[in-house]
Amino acid sequence: MNTSLSWIKAYVPELECSAQEYTDAMTLSGTKVEGYTEFDKNLDKIVVGKINKIEKHPDADKLIICQVQVDEEGKEIQIVTGAPNVKEGDKVPVVLEGGRVASSHKDGESEGGFKIKKGKLRGVESFGMMCSIDELGSSTDMYPDAAKDGIYILSDNPEYAKAPIGSDVVGLLGLHDVVFEYEVTSNRVDCFGVLGIAREAAATFGKRFVPPVVTETGNGEDANQYISVDVQDSSLCTRYTARVVKNIKLAPSPEWMQRRLASVGIRPINNLVDITNYVMEEYSQPMHAYDLDTIEDRKIVVRRAADGEKFTTLDGQERELDSTMLMICDGKKAVGIAGIMGGENSMITDDVKTMLFEAATFDGTNIRLSGKKLGMRTDAQAKFEKGLDPNTAMEAMNRACQLIEELGAGEVVGGAIDYYPVKKEPITIAYDAGKINALLGTEISEEDMVKYFETIDLAVDREKKMVIVPTWRQDLERLADLAEEVARFYGYDKIPMTLPQSSATMGGLSEKMMLEAKVRNVVEAYGFCEGMTYSFESPKIYDKLNLPEDDMLRRSIVISNPLGEDYSVMRTSALGGMLTSLATNYNRRNKDVRLYELANVYLPKQLPLTELPDERVQLTLGMYGQGDFYDMKGVLEEILSNLSLSEKPEYSPSVKKSFLHPGRQAVVSYRGIEIAYLGEVHPAVLKNFGIGERAYLAVVDLAELISMPKESVKYAGVPKFPAIIRDISLMMKKEVLAGQIEAVIQKKGGALAESYELFDVYEGSQIMDGFKSLAYKITFRANDRTLTDDEVNGLMDKIISELDKLGASLRK
């Protein structure tokens, strides 16, 4: 959205500010200015001059010597030029010595313009320069009477011909102006028109907003006798207004209108087209004009297009339509694509006698989709897409008809066609000064807030404390929106910094996240690298893992729209992905590999699914190369010890996992609940995955561990009393587990058994077949005294007696 400052000042006449001041203030009040262009930038000391005498240059056929009067006292300067279009008596723009122009035929565009200096052309002195429209920083789009190649002859324009010699050309041509470019959000439809921007500027600078006064127009006839309207789809066309103008007189629009249109990038064409464009920019209400004599049956029909219907638009392109698009038709044919572009068959020509003016409100979403399908983009379409206010349509229509009468472009027929089945009404929002101040952290008085509302044309019922929101402010819906209006006109820079007044909360990690962080720290310290595999899996993975047909891990959830068979079920275990990753590393000749994954698994409560499955996190460890079963067990023990469990987990070899080696696997239990298992991968499974050496796996159910009771970490001081250490060597059957021995030591040693350590395991010729020897170092210590041998001997007797019940005896 662009506007010129002069156009804004037409509605805010008291506005006085620089371009930068305007930019800063408007941006701070919520109407962001992206940038601006000053028309008079680099223009200096340019006056109206009159050519009194022209002579040929003695040494150049294409140069002439002009004596140019530059003030009312008769002062003349000599200027040498090659312009072919000047003659004696012409008034022209003259840049005096030391002045500047926007560009130069010699140097082109420069940051500071081009400074005019006294010089010589082929031996003849020249003391200034006569300007073309380009050298004044403009173009023939804004000044169509200017020559495209040559000096701008001011005297060819009746208005400029009256200008006194020596007067300021920049001011005469209206170049003391600035064009601002705005970033307007889509919810501020009103600011897509100059009136909306002007209203914001008036409120921002505290000046009067003076909108145009629209007067009644029309003769004694009735437009309904000229045309009828049939809207067949009111969901896509909420309002359709039309008026008729006869006795059309096409002519150029006045200079002020051409300047304003050109300043925002619209090329002036003629009075009728310029009026429709002018009102579109002024009110943000697109309009369209049809030659009434081309409208069959004097009837307008607003309907959906037929699928495959062909239509030729004003640009001469044939378009193929479909039933989602809205069309403007007459009694027999289509004459326009609603909200986008009119048809070639109803275009305004120089022979137009009677014209139909249209101003309507179409569904913005439908207009955007239709434009994208057709590959079209027009100024009108860009505005319709935002969702226009239907109550603006008739006001814009009357404004256009007023301009037609004022410019003598035709005779407006009285009355109007107005299809408006469901009128859009203003809404009311209750305001509360206390709540607004609480939202903003301010202490603004209610009286000041009401003034801010009234400044932007929001009516206020002070008794009921209600704001009546006009329909063109579609962005205001609730109290928070009113608070924003107060904040932007009070000044965001004036709002003090305050601390939050509500109760503050401290962020932190959940117990699950802290548990995962601890696990990561441990396994990564032991050289494991994190991997990530797909939650989708192939049902073939169960066969590769040698799972029995009745194994619970085979009860997986089937995906209804899988990418393929390899990703057709939700995994019930991450073992398949882990072994696949190990196999990939093995086949790429990586020697020592340690991987881990915190993987979600999906365990259905029943099949087919009637409720969401049990989604739980499991830690899966996998390794091959350096390390064995006991290394994996050590990592698992370190993980569990870091979780501060209140009791020691138990290890048992009684697990029967089909994918693990039958004699080299164990299950870990805590208070009778299985929380993990580990073991060496079964040789058949290794072969299935293409791994050529021993590999080891461990799986920890973190979901179970979260619910387990834990104890706080306590730190003890350095012991004050000495310890007594006893070694014990036991012989027992191989079936007796070390864990059973350690449980007896811990139980019978009581509080005085500070620690124990297994330092030797022996199976060999020195002992009987089927037996093994375990040697432990047991440390005893009391916190309050030095222990005696008798105390320790008594504890050792209890331990040996209890071990005897397990079939473990002292080795002799």
PDB file of N, CA, C and O in Angstrom, residues 215-279:
ATOM      1  N   THR A 215     -21.845  14.446  -1.568  1.00  0.00           N
ATOM      2  CA  THR A 215     -23.147  15.097  -1.745  1.00  0.00           C
ATOM      3  C   THR A 215     -24.061  14.234  -2.613  1.00  0.00           C
ATOM      4  O   THR A 215     -23.613  13.358  -3.352  1.00  0.00           O
ATOM      5  N   GLU A 216     -25.313  14.495  -2.518  1.00  0.00           N
ATOM      6  CA  GLU A 216     -26.304  13.737  -3.298  1.00  0.00           C
ATOM      7  C   GLU A 216     -26.166  14.073  -4.780  1.00  0.00           C
ATOM      8  O   GLU A 216     -26.001  15.224  -5.171  1.00  0.00           O
ATOM      9  N   THR A 217     -26.242  13.055  -5.596  1.00  0.00           N
ATOM     10  CA  THR A 217     -26.115  13.240  -7.042  1.00  0.00           C
ATOM     11  C   THR A 217     -27.256  12.513  -7.741  1.00  0.00           C
ATOM     12  O   THR A 217     -27.919  11.650  -7.175  1.00  0.00           O
ATOM     13  N   GLY A 218     -27.456  12.891  -8.999  1.00  0.00           N
ATOM     14  CA  GLY A 218     -28.451  12.193  -9.801  1.00  0.00           C
ATOM     15  C   GLY A 218     -29.570  13.107 -10.269  1.00  0.00           C
ATOM     16  O   GLY A 218     -29.966  14.049  -9.575  1.00  0.00           O
ATOM     17  N   ASN A 219     -30.078  12.810 -11.484  1.00  0.00           N
ATOM     18  CA  ASN A 219     -31.200  13.580 -12.014  1.00  0.00           C
ATOM     19  C   ASN A 219     -32.516  12.991 -11.503  1.00  0.00           C
ATOM     20  O   ASN A 219     -32.537  12.175 -10.584  1.00  0.00           O
ATOM     21  N   GLY A 220     -33.596  13.359 -12.117  1.00  0.00           N
ATOM     22  CA  GLY A 220     -34.907  12.912 -11.655  1.00  0.00           C
ATOM     23  C   GLY A 220     -35.298  11.520 -12.118  1.00  0.00           C
ATOM     24  O   GLY A 220     -36.388  11.037 -11.772  1.00  0.00           O
ATOM     25  N   GLU A 221     -34.433  10.859 -12.889  1.00  0.00           N
ATOM     26  CA  GLU A 221     -34.749   9.505 -13.359  1.00  0.00           C
ATOM     27  C   GLU A 221     -34.415   8.465 -12.286  1.00  0.00           C
ATOM     28  O   GLU A 221     -33.847   8.777 -11.233  1.00  0.00           O
ATOM     29  N   ASP A 222     -34.754   7.207 -12.603  1.00  0.00           N
ATOM     30  CA  ASP A 222     -34.483   6.107 -11.679  1.00  0.00           C
ATOM     31  C   ASP A 222     -33.616   5.068 -12.389  1.00  0.00           C
ATOM     32  O   ASP A 222     -34.005   4.558 -13.460  1.00  0.00           O
ATOM     33  N   ALA A 223     -32.460   4.740 -11.790  1.00  0.00           N
ATOM     34  CA  ALA A 223     -31.545   3.775 -12.407  1.00  0.00           C
ATOM     35  C   ALA A 223     -32.197   2.412 -12.593  1.00  0.00           C
ATOM     36  O   ALA A 223     -31.800   1.643 -13.481  1.00  0.00           O
ATOM     37  N   ASN A 224     -33.184   2.081 -11.766  1.00  0.00           N
ATOM     38  CA  ASN A 224     -33.837   0.771 -11.873  1.00  0.00           C
ATOM     39  C   ASN A 224     -34.599   0.626 -13.186  1.00  0.00           C
ATOM     40  O   ASN A 224     -34.942  -0.495 -13.577  1.00  0.00           O
ATOM     41  N   GLN A 225     -34.894   1.764 -13.869  1.00  0.00           N
ATOM     42  CA  GLN A 225     -35.552   1.694 -15.172  1.00  0.00           C
ATOM     43  C   GLN A 225     -34.546   1.390 -16.283  1.00  0.00           C
ATOM     44  O   GLN A 225     -34.934   1.038 -17.401  1.00  0.00           O
ATOM     45  N   TYR A 226     -33.264   1.528 -15.975  1.00  0.00           N
ATOM     46  CA  TYR A 226     -32.215   1.271 -16.965  1.00  0.00           C
ATOM     47  C   TYR A 226     -31.658  -0.151 -16.862  1.00  0.00           C
ATOM     48  O   TYR A 226     -31.227  -0.724 -17.858  1.00  0.00           O
ATOM     49  N   ILE A 227     -31.617  -0.694 -15.656  1.00  0.00           N
ATOM     50  CA  ILE A 227     -30.929  -1.972 -15.434  1.00  0.00           C
ATOM     51  C   ILE A 227     -31.573  -2.705 -14.265  1.00  0.00           C
ATOM     52  O   ILE A 227     -32.112  -2.072 -13.341  1.00  0.00           O
ATOM     53  N   SER A 228     -31.537  -4.041 -14.326  1.00  0.00           N
ATOM     54  CA  SER A 228     -31.983  -4.866 -13.194  1.00  0.00           C
ATOM     55  C   SER A 228     -30.846  -5.807 -12.815  1.00  0.00           C
ATOM     56  O   SER A 228     -29.993  -6.129 -13.642  1.00  0.00           O
ATOM     57  N   VAL A 229     -30.850  -6.253 -11.565  1.00  0.00           N
ATOM     58  CA  VAL A 229     -29.769  -7.099 -11.058  1.00  0.00           C
ATOM     59  C   VAL A 229     -30.357  -8.346 -10.422  1.00  0.00           C
ATOM     60  O   VAL A 229     -31.313  -8.271  -9.649  1.00  0.00           O
ATOM     61  N   ASP A 230     -29.767  -9.513 -10.765  1.00  0.00           N
ATOM     62  CA  ASP A 230     -30.187 -10.790 -10.198  1.00  0.00           C
ATOM     63  C   ASP A 230     -28.948 -11.484  -9.631  1.00  0.00           C
ATOM     64  O   ASP A 230     -28.096 -11.964 -10.388  1.00  0.00           O
ATOM     65  N   VAL A 231     -28.835 -11.515  -8.305  1.00  0.00           N
ATOM     66  CA  VAL A 231     -27.707 -12.176  -7.638  1.00  0.00           C
ATOM     67  C   VAL A 231     -28.143 -13.584  -7.272  1.00  0.00           C
ATOM     68  O   VAL A 231     -29.011 -13.781  -6.424  1.00  0.00           O
ATOM     69  N   GLN A 232     -27.527 -14.577  -7.904  1.00  0.00           N
ATOM     70  CA  GLN A 232     -27.939 -15.965  -7.706  1.00  0.00           C
ATOM     71  C   GLN A 232     -27.154 -16.683  -6.619  1.00  0.00           C
ATOM     72  O   GLN A 232     -27.527 -17.786  -6.215  1.00  0.00           O
ATOM     73  N   ASP A 233     -26.071 -16.096  -6.150  1.00  0.00           N
ATOM     74  CA  ASP A 233     -25.280 -16.723  -5.091  1.00  0.00           C
ATOM     75  C   ASP A 233     -24.894 -15.653  -4.079  1.00  0.00           C
ATOM     76  O   ASP A 233     -23.858 -14.995  -4.196  1.00  0.00           O
ATOM     77  N   SER A 234     -25.730 -15.484  -3.059  1.00  0.00           N
ATOM     78  CA  SER A 234     -25.488 -14.439  -2.058  1.00  0.00           C
ATOM     79  C   SER A 234     -24.353 -14.795  -1.112  1.00  0.00           C
ATOM     80  O   SER A 234     -23.848 -13.919  -0.396  1.00  0.00           O
ATOM     81  N   SER A 235     -23.910 -16.068  -1.087  1.00  0.00           N
ATOM     82  CA  SER A 235     -22.789 -16.429  -0.217  1.00  0.00           C
ATOM     83  C   SER A 235     -21.473 -15.886  -0.767  1.00  0.00           C
ATOM     84  O   SER A 235     -20.547 -15.594  -0.011  1.00  0.00           O
ATOM     85  N   LEU A 236     -21.393 -15.743  -2.086  1.00  0.00           N
ATOM     86  CA  LEU A 236     -20.175 -15.215  -2.710  1.00  0.00           C
ATOM     87  C   LEU A 236     -20.298 -13.734  -3.048  1.00  0.00           C
ATOM     88  O   LEU A 236     -19.291 -13.082  -3.321  1.00  0.00           O
ATOM     89  N   CYS A 237     -21.509 -13.209  -3.049  1.00  0.00           N
ATOM     90  CA  CYS A 237     -21.725 -11.774  -3.307  1.00  0.00           C
ATOM     91  C   CYS A 237     -22.699 -11.265  -2.260  1.00  0.00           C
ATOM     92  O   CYS A 237     -23.911 -11.431  -2.374  1.00  0.00           O
ATOM     93  N   THR A 238     -22.136 -10.666  -1.204  1.00  0.00           N
ATOM     94  CA  THR A 238     -22.981 -10.226  -0.093  1.00  0.00           C
ATOM     95  C   THR A 238     -23.656  -8.877  -0.371  1.00  0.00           C
ATOM     96  O   THR A 238     -24.669  -8.561   0.257  1.00  0.00           O
ATOM     97  N   ARG A 239     -23.074  -8.098  -1.282  1.00  0.00           N
ATOM     98  CA  ARG A 239     -23.715  -6.821  -1.648  1.00  0.00           C
ATOM     99  C   ARG A 239     -23.323  -6.460  -3.076  1.00  0.00           C
ATOM    100  O   ARG A 239     -22.165  -6.646  -3.480  1.00  0.00           O
ATOM    101  N   TYR A 240     -24.322  -5.945  -3.813  1.00  0.00           N
ATOM    102  CA  TYR A 240     -24.058  -5.504  -5.190  1.00  0.00           C
ATOM    103  C   TYR A 240     -24.806  -4.199  -5.406  1.00  0.00           C
ATOM    104  O   TYR A 240     -26.033  -4.134  -5.291  1.00  0.00           O
ATOM    105  N   THR A 241     -24.034  -3.135  -5.687  1.00  0.00           N
ATOM    106  CA  THR A 241     -24.639  -1.832  -5.959  1.00  0.00           C
ATOM    107  C   THR A 241     -24.283  -1.396  -7.372  1.00  0.00           C
ATOM    108  O   THR A 241     -23.205  -1.734  -7.889  1.00  0.00           O
ATOM    109  N   ALA A 242     -25.176  -0.650  -7.988  1.00  0.00           N
ATOM    110  CA  ALA A 242     -24.930  -0.171  -9.359  1.00  0.00           C
ATOM    111  C   ALA A 242     -25.650   1.158  -9.561  1.00  0.00           C
ATOM    112  O   ALA A 242     -26.732   1.386  -9.000  1.00  0.00           O
ATOM    113  N   ARG A 243     -25.014   2.023 -10.354  1.00  0.00           N
ATOM    114  CA  ARG A 243     -25.641   3.291 -10.769  1.00  0.00           C
ATOM    115  C   ARG A 243     -25.353   3.510 -12.253  1.00  0.00           C
ATOM    116  O   ARG A 243     -24.416   2.924 -12.816  1.00  0.00           O
ATOM    117  N   VAL A 244     -26.145   4.374 -12.852  1.00  0.00           N
ATOM    118  CA  VAL A 244     -26.052   4.605 -14.293  1.00  0.00           C
ATOM    119  C   VAL A 244     -25.642   6.048 -14.538  1.00  0.00           C
ATOM    120  O   VAL A 244     -26.127   6.966 -13.859  1.00  0.00           O
ATOM    121  N   VAL A 245     -24.738   6.228 -15.510  1.00  0.00           N
ATOM    122  CA  VAL A 245     -24.313   7.569 -15.935  1.00  0.00           C
ATOM    123  C   VAL A 245     -24.511   7.652 -17.445  1.00  0.00           C
ATOM    124  O   VAL A 245     -24.046   6.777 -18.191  1.00  0.00           O
ATOM    125  N   LYS A 246     -25.202   8.691 -17.889  1.00  0.00           N
ATOM    126  CA  LYS A 246     -25.433   8.843 -19.325  1.00  0.00           C
ATOM    127  C   LYS A 246     -24.753  10.109 -19.828  1.00  0.00           C
ATOM    128  O   LYS A 246     -24.224  10.905 -19.044  1.00  0.00           O
ATOM    129  N   ASN A 247     -24.805  10.299 -21.139  1.00  0.00           N
ATOM    130  CA  ASN A 247     -24.171  11.456 -21.795  1.00  0.00           C
ATOM    131  C   ASN A 247     -22.692  11.561 -21.399  1.00  0.00           C
ATOM    132  O   ASN A 247     -22.204  12.616 -20.970  1.00  0.00           O
ATOM    133  N   ILE A 248     -21.991  10.462 -21.552  1.00  0.00           N
ATOM    134  CA  ILE A 248     -20.590  10.391 -21.151  1.00  0.00           C
ATOM    135  C   ILE A 248     -19.735  11.317 -22.005  1.00  0.00           C
ATOM    136  O   ILE A 248     -19.906  11.408 -23.227  1.00  0.00           O
ATOM    137  N   LYS A 249     -18.810  12.000 -21.340  1.00  0.00           N
ATOM    138  CA  LYS A 249     -17.866  12.869 -22.033  1.00  0.00           C
ATOM    139  C   LYS A 249     -16.453  12.460 -21.614  1.00  0.00           C
ATOM    140  O   LYS A 249     -15.977  12.852 -20.549  1.00  0.00           O
ATOM    141  N   LEU A 250     -15.819  11.649 -22.435  1.00  0.00           N
ATOM    142  CA  LEU A 250     -14.465  11.200 -22.119  1.00  0.00           C
ATOM    143  C   LEU A 250     -13.470  12.333 -22.317  1.00  0.00           C
ATOM    144  O   LEU A 250     -13.535  13.071 -23.309  1.00  0.00           O
ATOM    145  N   ALA A 251     -12.567  12.481 -21.397  1.00  0.00           N
ATOM    146  CA  ALA A 251     -11.539  13.519 -21.460  1.00  0.00           C
ATOM    147  C   ALA A 251     -10.457  13.159 -20.449  1.00  0.00           C
ATOM    148  O   ALA A 251     -10.655  12.281 -19.604  1.00  0.00           O
ATOM    149  N   PRO A 252      -9.300  13.828 -20.522  1.00  0.00           N
ATOM    150  CA  PRO A 252      -8.291  13.589 -19.486  1.00  0.00           C
ATOM    151  C   PRO A 252      -8.818  14.042 -18.127  1.00  0.00           C
ATOM    152  O   PRO A 252      -9.569  15.023 -18.024  1.00  0.00           O
ATOM    153  N   SER A 253      -8.454  13.333 -17.094  1.00  0.00           N
ATOM    154  CA  SER A 253      -8.848  13.742 -15.744  1.00  0.00           C
ATOM    155  C   SER A 253      -8.025  14.951 -15.329  1.00  0.00           C
ATOM    156  O   SER A 253      -6.969  15.222 -15.918  1.00  0.00           O
ATOM    157  N   PRO A 254      -8.479  15.690 -14.323  1.00  0.00           N
ATOM    158  CA  PRO A 254      -7.737  16.884 -13.907  1.00  0.00           C
ATOM    159  C   PRO A 254      -6.338  16.531 -13.390  1.00  0.00           C
ATOM    160  O   PRO A 254      -6.069  15.401 -12.976  1.00  0.00           O
ATOM    161  N   GLU A 255      -5.494  17.534 -13.420  1.00  0.00           N
ATOM    162  CA  GLU A 255      -4.097  17.319 -13.085  1.00  0.00           C
ATOM    163  C   GLU A 255      -3.911  16.770 -11.671  1.00  0.00           C
ATOM    164  O   GLU A 255      -3.103  15.880 -11.431  1.00  0.00           O
ATOM    165  N   TRP A 256      -4.683  17.277 -10.692  1.00  0.00           N
ATOM    166  CA  TRP A 256      -4.518  16.828  -9.308  1.00  0.00           C
ATOM    167  C   TRP A 256      -4.823  15.335  -9.170  1.00  0.00           C
ATOM    168  O   TRP A 256      -4.172  14.615  -8.419  1.00  0.00           O
ATOM    169  N   MET A 257      -5.824  14.868  -9.921  1.00  0.00           N
ATOM    170  CA  MET A 257      -6.174  13.447  -9.851  1.00  0.00           C
ATOM    171  C   MET A 257      -5.093  12.611 -10.529  1.00  0.00           C
ATOM    172  O   MET A 257      -4.708  11.543 -10.019  1.00  0.00           O
ATOM    173  N   GLN A 258      -4.586  13.084 -11.668  1.00  0.00           N
ATOM    174  CA  GLN A 258      -3.523  12.352 -12.357  1.00  0.00           C
ATOM    175  C   GLN A 258      -2.291  12.236 -11.479  1.00  0.00           C
ATOM    176  O   GLN A 258      -1.663  11.174 -11.406  1.00  0.00           O
ATOM    177  N   ARG A 259      -1.931  13.347 -10.786  1.00  0.00           N
ATOM    178  CA  ARG A 259      -0.744  13.331  -9.925  1.00  0.00           C
ATOM    179  C   ARG A 259      -0.904  12.305  -8.804  1.00  0.00           C
ATOM    180  O   ARG A 259       0.004  11.552  -8.493  1.00  0.00           O
ATOM    181  N   ARG A 260      -2.074  12.315  -8.176  1.00  0.00           N
ATOM    182  CA  ARG A 260      -2.280  11.406  -7.039  1.00  0.00           C
ATOM    183  C   ARG A 260      -2.251   9.948  -7.493  1.00  0.00           C
ATOM    184  O   ARG A 260      -1.677   9.104  -6.807  1.00  0.00           O
ATOM    185  N   LEU A 261      -2.873   9.653  -8.619  1.00  0.00           N
ATOM    186  CA  LEU A 261      -2.846   8.278  -9.112  1.00  0.00           C
ATOM    187  C   LEU A 261      -1.438   7.861  -9.504  1.00  0.00           C
ATOM    188  O   LEU A 261      -0.982   6.763  -9.168  1.00  0.00           O
ATOM    189  N   ALA A 262      -0.739   8.735 -10.220  1.00  0.00           N
ATOM    190  CA  ALA A 262       0.614   8.400 -10.663  1.00  0.00           C
ATOM    191  C   ALA A 262       1.554   8.224  -9.478  1.00  0.00           C
ATOM    192  O   ALA A 262       2.463   7.399  -9.518  1.00  0.00           O
ATOM    193  N   SER A 263       1.334   8.978  -8.401  1.00  0.00           N
ATOM    194  CA  SER A 263       2.215   8.888  -7.244  1.00  0.00           C
ATOM    195  C   SER A 263       2.147   7.521  -6.579  1.00  0.00           C
ATOM    196  O   SER A 263       3.089   7.096  -5.907  1.00  0.00           O
ATOM    197  N   VAL A 264       1.020   6.813  -6.743  1.00  0.00           N
ATOM    198  CA  VAL A 264       0.899   5.477  -6.142  1.00  0.00           C
ATOM    199  C   VAL A 264       1.026   4.383  -7.204  1.00  0.00           C
ATOM    200  O   VAL A 264       0.652   3.237  -6.984  1.00  0.00           O
ATOM    201  N   GLY A 265       1.550   4.769  -8.394  1.00  0.00           N
ATOM    202  CA  GLY A 265       1.863   3.776  -9.408  1.00  0.00           C
ATOM    203  C   GLY A 265       0.744   3.422 -10.364  1.00  0.00           C
ATOM    204  O   GLY A 265       0.809   2.387 -11.028  1.00  0.00           O
ATOM    205  N   ILE A 266      -0.303   4.243 -10.446  1.00  0.00           N
ATOM    206  CA  ILE A 266      -1.412   3.972 -11.372  1.00  0.00           C
ATOM    207  C   ILE A 266      -1.339   4.968 -12.526  1.00  0.00           C
ATOM    208  O   ILE A 266      -1.362   6.180 -12.311  1.00  0.00           O
ATOM    209  N   ARG A 267      -1.271   4.469 -13.744  1.00  0.00           N
ATOM    210  CA  ARG A 267      -1.141   5.337 -14.918  1.00  0.00           C
ATOM    211  C   ARG A 267      -2.493   5.965 -15.267  1.00  0.00           C
ATOM    212  O   ARG A 267      -3.475   5.240 -15.468  1.00  0.00           O
ATOM    213  N   PRO A 268      -2.571   7.291 -15.321  1.00  0.00           N
ATOM    214  CA  PRO A 268      -3.826   7.945 -15.712  1.00  0.00           C
ATOM    215  C   PRO A 268      -4.194   7.584 -17.155  1.00  0.00           C
ATOM    216  O   PRO A 268      -3.329   7.491 -18.023  1.00  0.00           O
ATOM    217  N   ILE A 269      -5.514   7.374 -17.393  1.00  0.00           N
ATOM    218  CA  ILE A 269      -5.976   7.003 -18.737  1.00  0.00           C
ATOM    219  C   ILE A 269      -6.990   8.013 -19.240  1.00  0.00           C
ATOM    220  O   ILE A 269      -6.765   8.715 -20.224  1.00  0.00           O
ATOM    221  N   ASN A 270      -8.152   8.082 -18.604  1.00  0.00           N
ATOM    222  CA  ASN A 270      -9.144   9.109 -18.918  1.00  0.00           C
ATOM    223  C   ASN A 270      -9.992   9.320 -17.671  1.00  0.00           C
ATOM    224  O   ASN A 270      -9.820   8.631 -16.665  1.00  0.00           O
ATOM    225  N   ASN A 271     -10.919  10.296 -17.757  1.00  0.00           N
ATOM    226  CA  ASN A 271     -11.644  10.670 -16.546  1.00  0.00           C
ATOM    227  C   ASN A 271     -12.440   9.513 -15.939  1.00  0.00           C
ATOM    228  O   ASN A 271     -12.461   9.336 -14.714  1.00  0.00           O
ATOM    229  N   LEU A 272     -13.093   8.691 -16.756  1.00  0.00           N
ATOM    230  CA  LEU A 272     -13.906   7.610 -16.209  1.00  0.00           C
ATOM    231  C   LEU A 272     -13.050   6.541 -15.530  1.00  0.00           C
ATOM    232  O   LEU A 272     -13.311   6.125 -14.395  1.00  0.00           O
ATOM    233  N   VAL A 273     -12.031   6.065 -16.233  1.00  0.00           N
ATOM    234  CA  VAL A 273     -11.156   5.039 -15.658  1.00  0.00           C
ATOM    235  C   VAL A 273     -10.432   5.587 -14.438  1.00  0.00           C
ATOM    236  O   VAL A 273     -10.298   4.907 -13.416  1.00  0.00           O
ATOM    237  N   ASP A 274      -9.987   6.840 -14.527  1.00  0.00           N
ATOM    238  CA  ASP A 274      -9.256   7.429 -13.404  1.00  0.00           C
ATOM    239  C   ASP A 274     -10.147   7.572 -12.173  1.00  0.00           C
ATOM    240  O   ASP A 274      -9.691   7.393 -11.038  1.00  0.00           O
ATOM    241  N   ILE A 275     -11.426   7.871 -12.362  1.00  0.00           N
ATOM    242  CA  ILE A 275     -12.339   7.995 -11.221  1.00  0.00           C
ATOM    243  C   ILE A 275     -12.499   6.652 -10.512  1.00  0.00           C
ATOM    244  O   ILE A 275     -12.479   6.573  -9.276  1.00  0.00           O
ATOM    245  N   THR A 276     -12.653   5.579 -11.267  1.00  0.00           N
ATOM    246  CA  THR A 276     -12.802   4.266 -10.629  1.00  0.00           C
ATOM    247  C   THR A 276     -11.536   3.896  -9.858  1.00  0.00           C
ATOM    248  O   THR A 276     -11.607   3.384  -8.734  1.00  0.00           O
ATOM    249  N   ASN A 277     -10.382   4.180 -10.449  1.00  0.00           N
ATOM    250  CA  ASN A 277      -9.127   3.884  -9.754  1.00  0.00           C
ATOM    251  C   ASN A 277      -8.934   4.789  -8.543  1.00  0.00           C
ATOM    252  O   ASN A 277      -8.443   4.358  -7.499  1.00  0.00           O
ATOM    253  N   TYR A 278      -9.334   6.042  -8.689  1.00  0.00           N
ATOM    254  CA  TYR A 278      -9.174   7.000  -7.596  1.00  0.00           C
ATOM    255  C   TYR A 278     -10.016   6.583  -6.390  1.00  0.00           C
ATOM    256  O   TYR A 278      -9.540   6.572  -5.249  1.00  0.00           O
ATOM    257  N   VAL A 279     -11.267   6.220  -6.637  1.00  0.00           N
ATOM    258  CA  VAL A 279     -12.145   5.810  -5.537  1.00  0.00           C
ATOM    259  C   VAL A 279     -11.654   4.495  -4.934  1.00  0.00           C
ATOM    260  O   VAL A 279     -11.749   4.282  -3.715  1.00  0.00           O
TER     261      VAL A 279
END
